[in-house]
Coordinates of N, CA and C in Angstrom, one line a residue:
X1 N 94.4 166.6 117.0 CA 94.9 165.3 117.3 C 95.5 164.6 116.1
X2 N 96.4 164.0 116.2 CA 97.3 163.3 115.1 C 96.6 162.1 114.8
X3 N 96.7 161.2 114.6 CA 96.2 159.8 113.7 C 97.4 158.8 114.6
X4 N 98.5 159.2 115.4 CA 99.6 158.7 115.9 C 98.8 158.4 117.3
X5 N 98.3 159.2 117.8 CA 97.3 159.4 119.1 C 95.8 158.2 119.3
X6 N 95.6 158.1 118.2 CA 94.5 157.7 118.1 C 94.7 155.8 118.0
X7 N 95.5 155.5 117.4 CA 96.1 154.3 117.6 C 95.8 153.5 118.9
X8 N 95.1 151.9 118.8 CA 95.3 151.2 120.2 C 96.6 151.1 120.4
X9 N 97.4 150.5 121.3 CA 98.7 150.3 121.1 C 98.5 148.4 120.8
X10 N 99.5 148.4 120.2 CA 100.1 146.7 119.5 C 99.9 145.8 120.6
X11 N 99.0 144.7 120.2 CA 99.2 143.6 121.7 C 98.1 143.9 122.4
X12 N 97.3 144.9 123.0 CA 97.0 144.6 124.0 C 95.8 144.5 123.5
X13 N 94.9 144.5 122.4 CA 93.3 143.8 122.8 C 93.3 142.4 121.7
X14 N 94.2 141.9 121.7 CA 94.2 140.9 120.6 C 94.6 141.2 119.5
X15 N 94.0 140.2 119.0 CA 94.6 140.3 117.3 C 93.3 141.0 116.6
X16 N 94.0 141.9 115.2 CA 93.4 142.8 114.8 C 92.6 142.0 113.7
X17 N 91.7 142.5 113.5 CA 90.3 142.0 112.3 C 91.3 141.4 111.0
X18 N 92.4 141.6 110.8 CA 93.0 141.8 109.5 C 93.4 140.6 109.8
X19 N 94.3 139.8 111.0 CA 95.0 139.1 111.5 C 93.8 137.8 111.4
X20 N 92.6 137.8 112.0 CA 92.2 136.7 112.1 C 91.7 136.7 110.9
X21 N 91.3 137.2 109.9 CA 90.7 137.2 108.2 C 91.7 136.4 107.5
X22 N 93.2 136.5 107.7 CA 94.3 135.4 107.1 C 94.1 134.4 107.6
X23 N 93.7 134.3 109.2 CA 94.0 133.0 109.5 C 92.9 131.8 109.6
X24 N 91.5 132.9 109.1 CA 90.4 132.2 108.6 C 90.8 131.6 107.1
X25 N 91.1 132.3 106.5 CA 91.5 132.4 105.2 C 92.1 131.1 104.7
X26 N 93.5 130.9 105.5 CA 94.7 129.9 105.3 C 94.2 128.6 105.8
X27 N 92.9 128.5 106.8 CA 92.3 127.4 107.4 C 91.7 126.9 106.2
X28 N 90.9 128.0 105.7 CA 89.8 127.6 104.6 C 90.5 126.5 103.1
X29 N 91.9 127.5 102.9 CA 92.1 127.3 101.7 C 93.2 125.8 102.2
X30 N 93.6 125.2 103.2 CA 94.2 124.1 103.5 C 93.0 122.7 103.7
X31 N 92.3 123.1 103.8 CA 90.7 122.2 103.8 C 90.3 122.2 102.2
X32 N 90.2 123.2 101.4 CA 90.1 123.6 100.0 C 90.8 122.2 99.4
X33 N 92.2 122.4 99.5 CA 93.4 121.9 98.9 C 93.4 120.4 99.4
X34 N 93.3 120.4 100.6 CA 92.9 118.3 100.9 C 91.9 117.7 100.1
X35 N 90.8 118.8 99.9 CA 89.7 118.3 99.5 C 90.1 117.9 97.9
X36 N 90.5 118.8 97.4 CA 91.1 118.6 96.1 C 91.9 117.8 95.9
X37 N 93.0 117.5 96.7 CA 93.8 116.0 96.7 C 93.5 114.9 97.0
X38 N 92.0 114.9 97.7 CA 91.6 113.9 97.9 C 90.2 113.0 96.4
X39 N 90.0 114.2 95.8 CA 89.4 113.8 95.0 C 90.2 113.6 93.3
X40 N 91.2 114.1 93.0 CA 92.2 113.5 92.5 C 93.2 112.4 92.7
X41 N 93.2 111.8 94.1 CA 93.6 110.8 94.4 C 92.3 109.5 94.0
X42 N 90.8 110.0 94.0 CA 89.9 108.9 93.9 C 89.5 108.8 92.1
X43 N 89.6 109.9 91.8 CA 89.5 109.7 89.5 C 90.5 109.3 89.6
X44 N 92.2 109.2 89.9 CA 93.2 108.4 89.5 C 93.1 106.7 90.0
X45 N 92.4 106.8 91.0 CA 92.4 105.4 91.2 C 91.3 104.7 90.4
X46 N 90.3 105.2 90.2 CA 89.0 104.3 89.2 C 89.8 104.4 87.9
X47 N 90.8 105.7 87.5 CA 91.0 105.4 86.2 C 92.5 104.6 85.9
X48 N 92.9 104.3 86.9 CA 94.3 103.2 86.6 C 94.3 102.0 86.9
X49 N 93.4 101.8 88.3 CA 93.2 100.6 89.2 C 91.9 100.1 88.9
X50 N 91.1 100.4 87.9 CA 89.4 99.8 87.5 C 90.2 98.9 86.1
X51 N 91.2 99.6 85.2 CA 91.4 99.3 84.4 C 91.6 98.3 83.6
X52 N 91.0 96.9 83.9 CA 91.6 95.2 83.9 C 91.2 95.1 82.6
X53 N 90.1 95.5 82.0 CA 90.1 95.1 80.8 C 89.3 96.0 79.5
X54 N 89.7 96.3 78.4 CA 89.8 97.5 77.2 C 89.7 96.6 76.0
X55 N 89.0 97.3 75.3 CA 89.2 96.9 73.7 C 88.9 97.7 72.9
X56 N 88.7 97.4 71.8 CA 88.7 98.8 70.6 C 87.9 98.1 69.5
X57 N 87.1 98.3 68.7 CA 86.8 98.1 67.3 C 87.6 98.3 66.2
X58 N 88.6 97.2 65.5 CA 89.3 96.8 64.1 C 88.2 97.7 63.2
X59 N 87.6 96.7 62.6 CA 86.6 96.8 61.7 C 85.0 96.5 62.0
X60 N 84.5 97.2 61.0 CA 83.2 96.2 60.9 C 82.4 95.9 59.9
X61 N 81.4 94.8 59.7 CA 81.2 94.7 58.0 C 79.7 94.5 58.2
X62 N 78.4 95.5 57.9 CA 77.8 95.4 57.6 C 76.5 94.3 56.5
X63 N 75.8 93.9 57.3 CA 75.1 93.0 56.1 C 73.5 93.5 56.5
X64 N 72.6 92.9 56.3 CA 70.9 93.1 55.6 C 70.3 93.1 57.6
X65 N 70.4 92.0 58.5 CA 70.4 91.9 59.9 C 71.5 91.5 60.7
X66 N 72.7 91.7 60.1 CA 73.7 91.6 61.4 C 74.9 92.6 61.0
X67 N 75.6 92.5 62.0 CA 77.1 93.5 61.8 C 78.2 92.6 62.4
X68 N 79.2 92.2 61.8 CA 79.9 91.0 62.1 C 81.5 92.6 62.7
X69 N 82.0 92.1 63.9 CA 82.8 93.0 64.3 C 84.1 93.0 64.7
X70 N 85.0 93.2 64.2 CA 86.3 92.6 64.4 C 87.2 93.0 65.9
X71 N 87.0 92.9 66.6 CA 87.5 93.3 68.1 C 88.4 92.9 68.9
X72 N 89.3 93.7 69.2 CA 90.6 93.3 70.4 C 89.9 94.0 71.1
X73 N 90.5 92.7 72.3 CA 90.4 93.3 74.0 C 91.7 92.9 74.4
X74 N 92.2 93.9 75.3 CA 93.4 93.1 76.1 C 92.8 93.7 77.8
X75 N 93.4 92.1 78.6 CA 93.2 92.2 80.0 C 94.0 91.6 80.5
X76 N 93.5 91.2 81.7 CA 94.7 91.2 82.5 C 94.4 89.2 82.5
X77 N 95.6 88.9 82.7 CA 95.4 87.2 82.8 C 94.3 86.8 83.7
X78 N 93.5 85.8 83.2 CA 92.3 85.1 84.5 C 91.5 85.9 84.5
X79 N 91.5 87.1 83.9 CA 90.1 88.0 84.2 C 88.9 88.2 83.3
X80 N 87.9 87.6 83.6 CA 86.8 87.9 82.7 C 86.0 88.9 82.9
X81 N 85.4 89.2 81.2 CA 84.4 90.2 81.8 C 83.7 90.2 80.4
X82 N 83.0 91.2 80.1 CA 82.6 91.6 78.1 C 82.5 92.6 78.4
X83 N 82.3 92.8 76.9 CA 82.1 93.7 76.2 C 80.9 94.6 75.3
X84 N 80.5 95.4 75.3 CA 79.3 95.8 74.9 C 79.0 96.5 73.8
X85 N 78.9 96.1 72.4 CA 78.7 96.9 71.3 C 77.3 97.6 71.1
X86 N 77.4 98.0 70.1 CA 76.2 98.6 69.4 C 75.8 98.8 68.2
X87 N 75.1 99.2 67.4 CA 75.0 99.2 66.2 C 73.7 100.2 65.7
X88 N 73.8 101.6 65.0 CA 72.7 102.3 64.4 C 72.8 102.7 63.0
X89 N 71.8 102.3 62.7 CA 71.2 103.1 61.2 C 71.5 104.1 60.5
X90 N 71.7 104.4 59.6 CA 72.2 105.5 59.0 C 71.3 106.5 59.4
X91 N 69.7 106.9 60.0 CA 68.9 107.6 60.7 C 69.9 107.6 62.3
X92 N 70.5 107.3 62.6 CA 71.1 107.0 63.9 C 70.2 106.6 64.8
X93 N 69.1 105.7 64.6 CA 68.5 105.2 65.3 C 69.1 103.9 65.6
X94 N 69.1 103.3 66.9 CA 70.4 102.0 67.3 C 69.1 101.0 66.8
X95 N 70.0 99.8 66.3 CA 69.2 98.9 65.3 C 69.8 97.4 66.2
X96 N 70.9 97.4 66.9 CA 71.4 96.2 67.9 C 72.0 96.8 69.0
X97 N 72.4 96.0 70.0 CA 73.4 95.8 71.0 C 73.4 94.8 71.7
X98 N 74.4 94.5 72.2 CA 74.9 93.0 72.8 C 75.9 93.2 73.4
X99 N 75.9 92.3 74.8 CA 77.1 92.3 75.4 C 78.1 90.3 74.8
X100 N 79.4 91.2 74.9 CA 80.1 89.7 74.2 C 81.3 89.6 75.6
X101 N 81.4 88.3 75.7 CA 82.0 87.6 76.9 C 83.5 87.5 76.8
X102 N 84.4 88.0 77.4 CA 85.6 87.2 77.4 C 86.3 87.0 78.6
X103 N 87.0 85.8 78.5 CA 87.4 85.1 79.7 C 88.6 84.4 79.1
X104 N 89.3 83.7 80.2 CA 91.1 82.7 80.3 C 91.9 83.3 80.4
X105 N 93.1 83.3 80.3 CA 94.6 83.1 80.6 C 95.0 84.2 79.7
X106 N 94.3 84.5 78.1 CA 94.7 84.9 77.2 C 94.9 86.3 77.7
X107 N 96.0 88.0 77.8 CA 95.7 88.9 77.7 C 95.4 89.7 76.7
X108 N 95.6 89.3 75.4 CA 95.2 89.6 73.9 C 94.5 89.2 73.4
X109 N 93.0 89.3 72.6 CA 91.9 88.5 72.4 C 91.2 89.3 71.1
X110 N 91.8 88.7 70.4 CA 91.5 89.7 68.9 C 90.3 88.1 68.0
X111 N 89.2 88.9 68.1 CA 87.9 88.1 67.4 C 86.8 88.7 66.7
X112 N 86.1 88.2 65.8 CA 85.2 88.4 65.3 C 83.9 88.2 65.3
X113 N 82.6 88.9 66.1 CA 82.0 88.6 67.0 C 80.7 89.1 65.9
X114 N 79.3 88.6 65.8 CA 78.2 88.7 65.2 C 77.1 89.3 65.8
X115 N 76.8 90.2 65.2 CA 76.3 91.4 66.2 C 74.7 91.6 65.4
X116 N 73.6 90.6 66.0 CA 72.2 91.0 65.1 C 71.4 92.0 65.0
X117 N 71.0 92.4 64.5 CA 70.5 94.0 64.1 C 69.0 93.5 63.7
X118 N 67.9 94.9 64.1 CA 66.4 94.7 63.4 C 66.4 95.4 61.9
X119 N 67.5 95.9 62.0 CA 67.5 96.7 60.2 C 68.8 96.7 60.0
X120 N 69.2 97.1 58.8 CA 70.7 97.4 58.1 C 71.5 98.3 59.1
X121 N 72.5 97.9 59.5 CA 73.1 98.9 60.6 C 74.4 99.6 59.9
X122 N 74.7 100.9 60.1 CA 75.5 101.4 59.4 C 76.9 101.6 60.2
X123 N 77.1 101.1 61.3 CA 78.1 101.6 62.3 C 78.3 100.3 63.3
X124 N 79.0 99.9 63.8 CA 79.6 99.4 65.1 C 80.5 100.2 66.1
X125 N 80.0 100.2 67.4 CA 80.8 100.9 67.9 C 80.7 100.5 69.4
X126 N 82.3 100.5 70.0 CA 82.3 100.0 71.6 C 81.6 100.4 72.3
X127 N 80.9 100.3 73.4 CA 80.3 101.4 74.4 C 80.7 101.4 75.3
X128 N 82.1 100.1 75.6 CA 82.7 100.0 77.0 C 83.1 98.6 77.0
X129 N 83.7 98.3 78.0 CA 84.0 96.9 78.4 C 84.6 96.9 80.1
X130 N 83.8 95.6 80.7 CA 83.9 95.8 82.2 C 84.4 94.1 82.7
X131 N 85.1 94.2 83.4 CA 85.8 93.2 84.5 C 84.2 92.5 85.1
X132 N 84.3 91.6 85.4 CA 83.4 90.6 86.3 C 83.6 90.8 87.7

C-alpha cells in the first residue's frame, strides 16, 4: 500500500489538528497583544496625565539639626500639592523628612525650604512630589 492510499481525502472530516492549533494559536496571541496594548496605554497615562507637578533638589546646606534645601517645582497653574524630602546621615540612617506645600498661579517655584533633622544630616534628597 502507498502512503497515497492511506490519506483521508481533503474536506470531508473537518479541519485537520494542524488547522485548528493556528487558529487556537492566532486567537491566543490577538488577546496576548490587546492585553499588552491595553496595559501600555494605562503606564502612559499615570506617567503623562498624573504629571501636574515635579521638582528637583538645587542644592543643599547642611548644619548641626537642620538641612536648609534649595528646591524647584514646576506645575501646572492653580495646582497645589508638596513635596516630600528627606535627609540621612553619613551611616545612611534617615535623620528627617517633611512634606513642604506648594500652591497659586505660580508654574515655577524655586525656594528654600528648612528641613529639621535629629542629628547632622549628610544628604537631601526628593522622594517625590504629588498634586492635591
Amino acid at each position: 500500500m502507498s502512503t497515497a492510499s492511506t490519506r483521508l481525502p481533503e474536506g470531508r472530516y473537518g479541519r485537520s489538528s494542524d488547522e485548528r492549533a493556528d487558529h487556537r494559536l492566532r486567537i491566543a496571541g490577538a488577546v496576548f497583544g490587546a492585553l499588552l496594548l491595553a496595559l501600555i496605554g494605562y503606564f502612559a497615562y499615570h506617567y503623562v496625565g498624573q504629571s501636574e507637578i515635579s521638582g528637583e533638589v538645587i542644592s543643599f546646606d547642611a548644619k548641626a539639626s537642620a538641612v536648609d534645601v534649595h528646591l524647584e517645582v514646576r506645575k501646572d497653574s492653580g495646582t497645589s500639592g508638596y513635596c516630600t524630602v528627606r535627609s540621612q546621615a553619613a551611616d545612611g540612617s534617615e535623620v528627617g523628612r517633611a512634606d513642604f506645600r506648594f500652591g497659586g498661579d505660580a508654574t515655577r517655584i524655586d525656594k528654600v525650604v528648612t528641613l529639621r533633622t535629629t542629628a547632622r544630616g549628610s544628604t537631601a534628597e526628593l522622594l517625590g512630589c504629588h498634586a492635591d
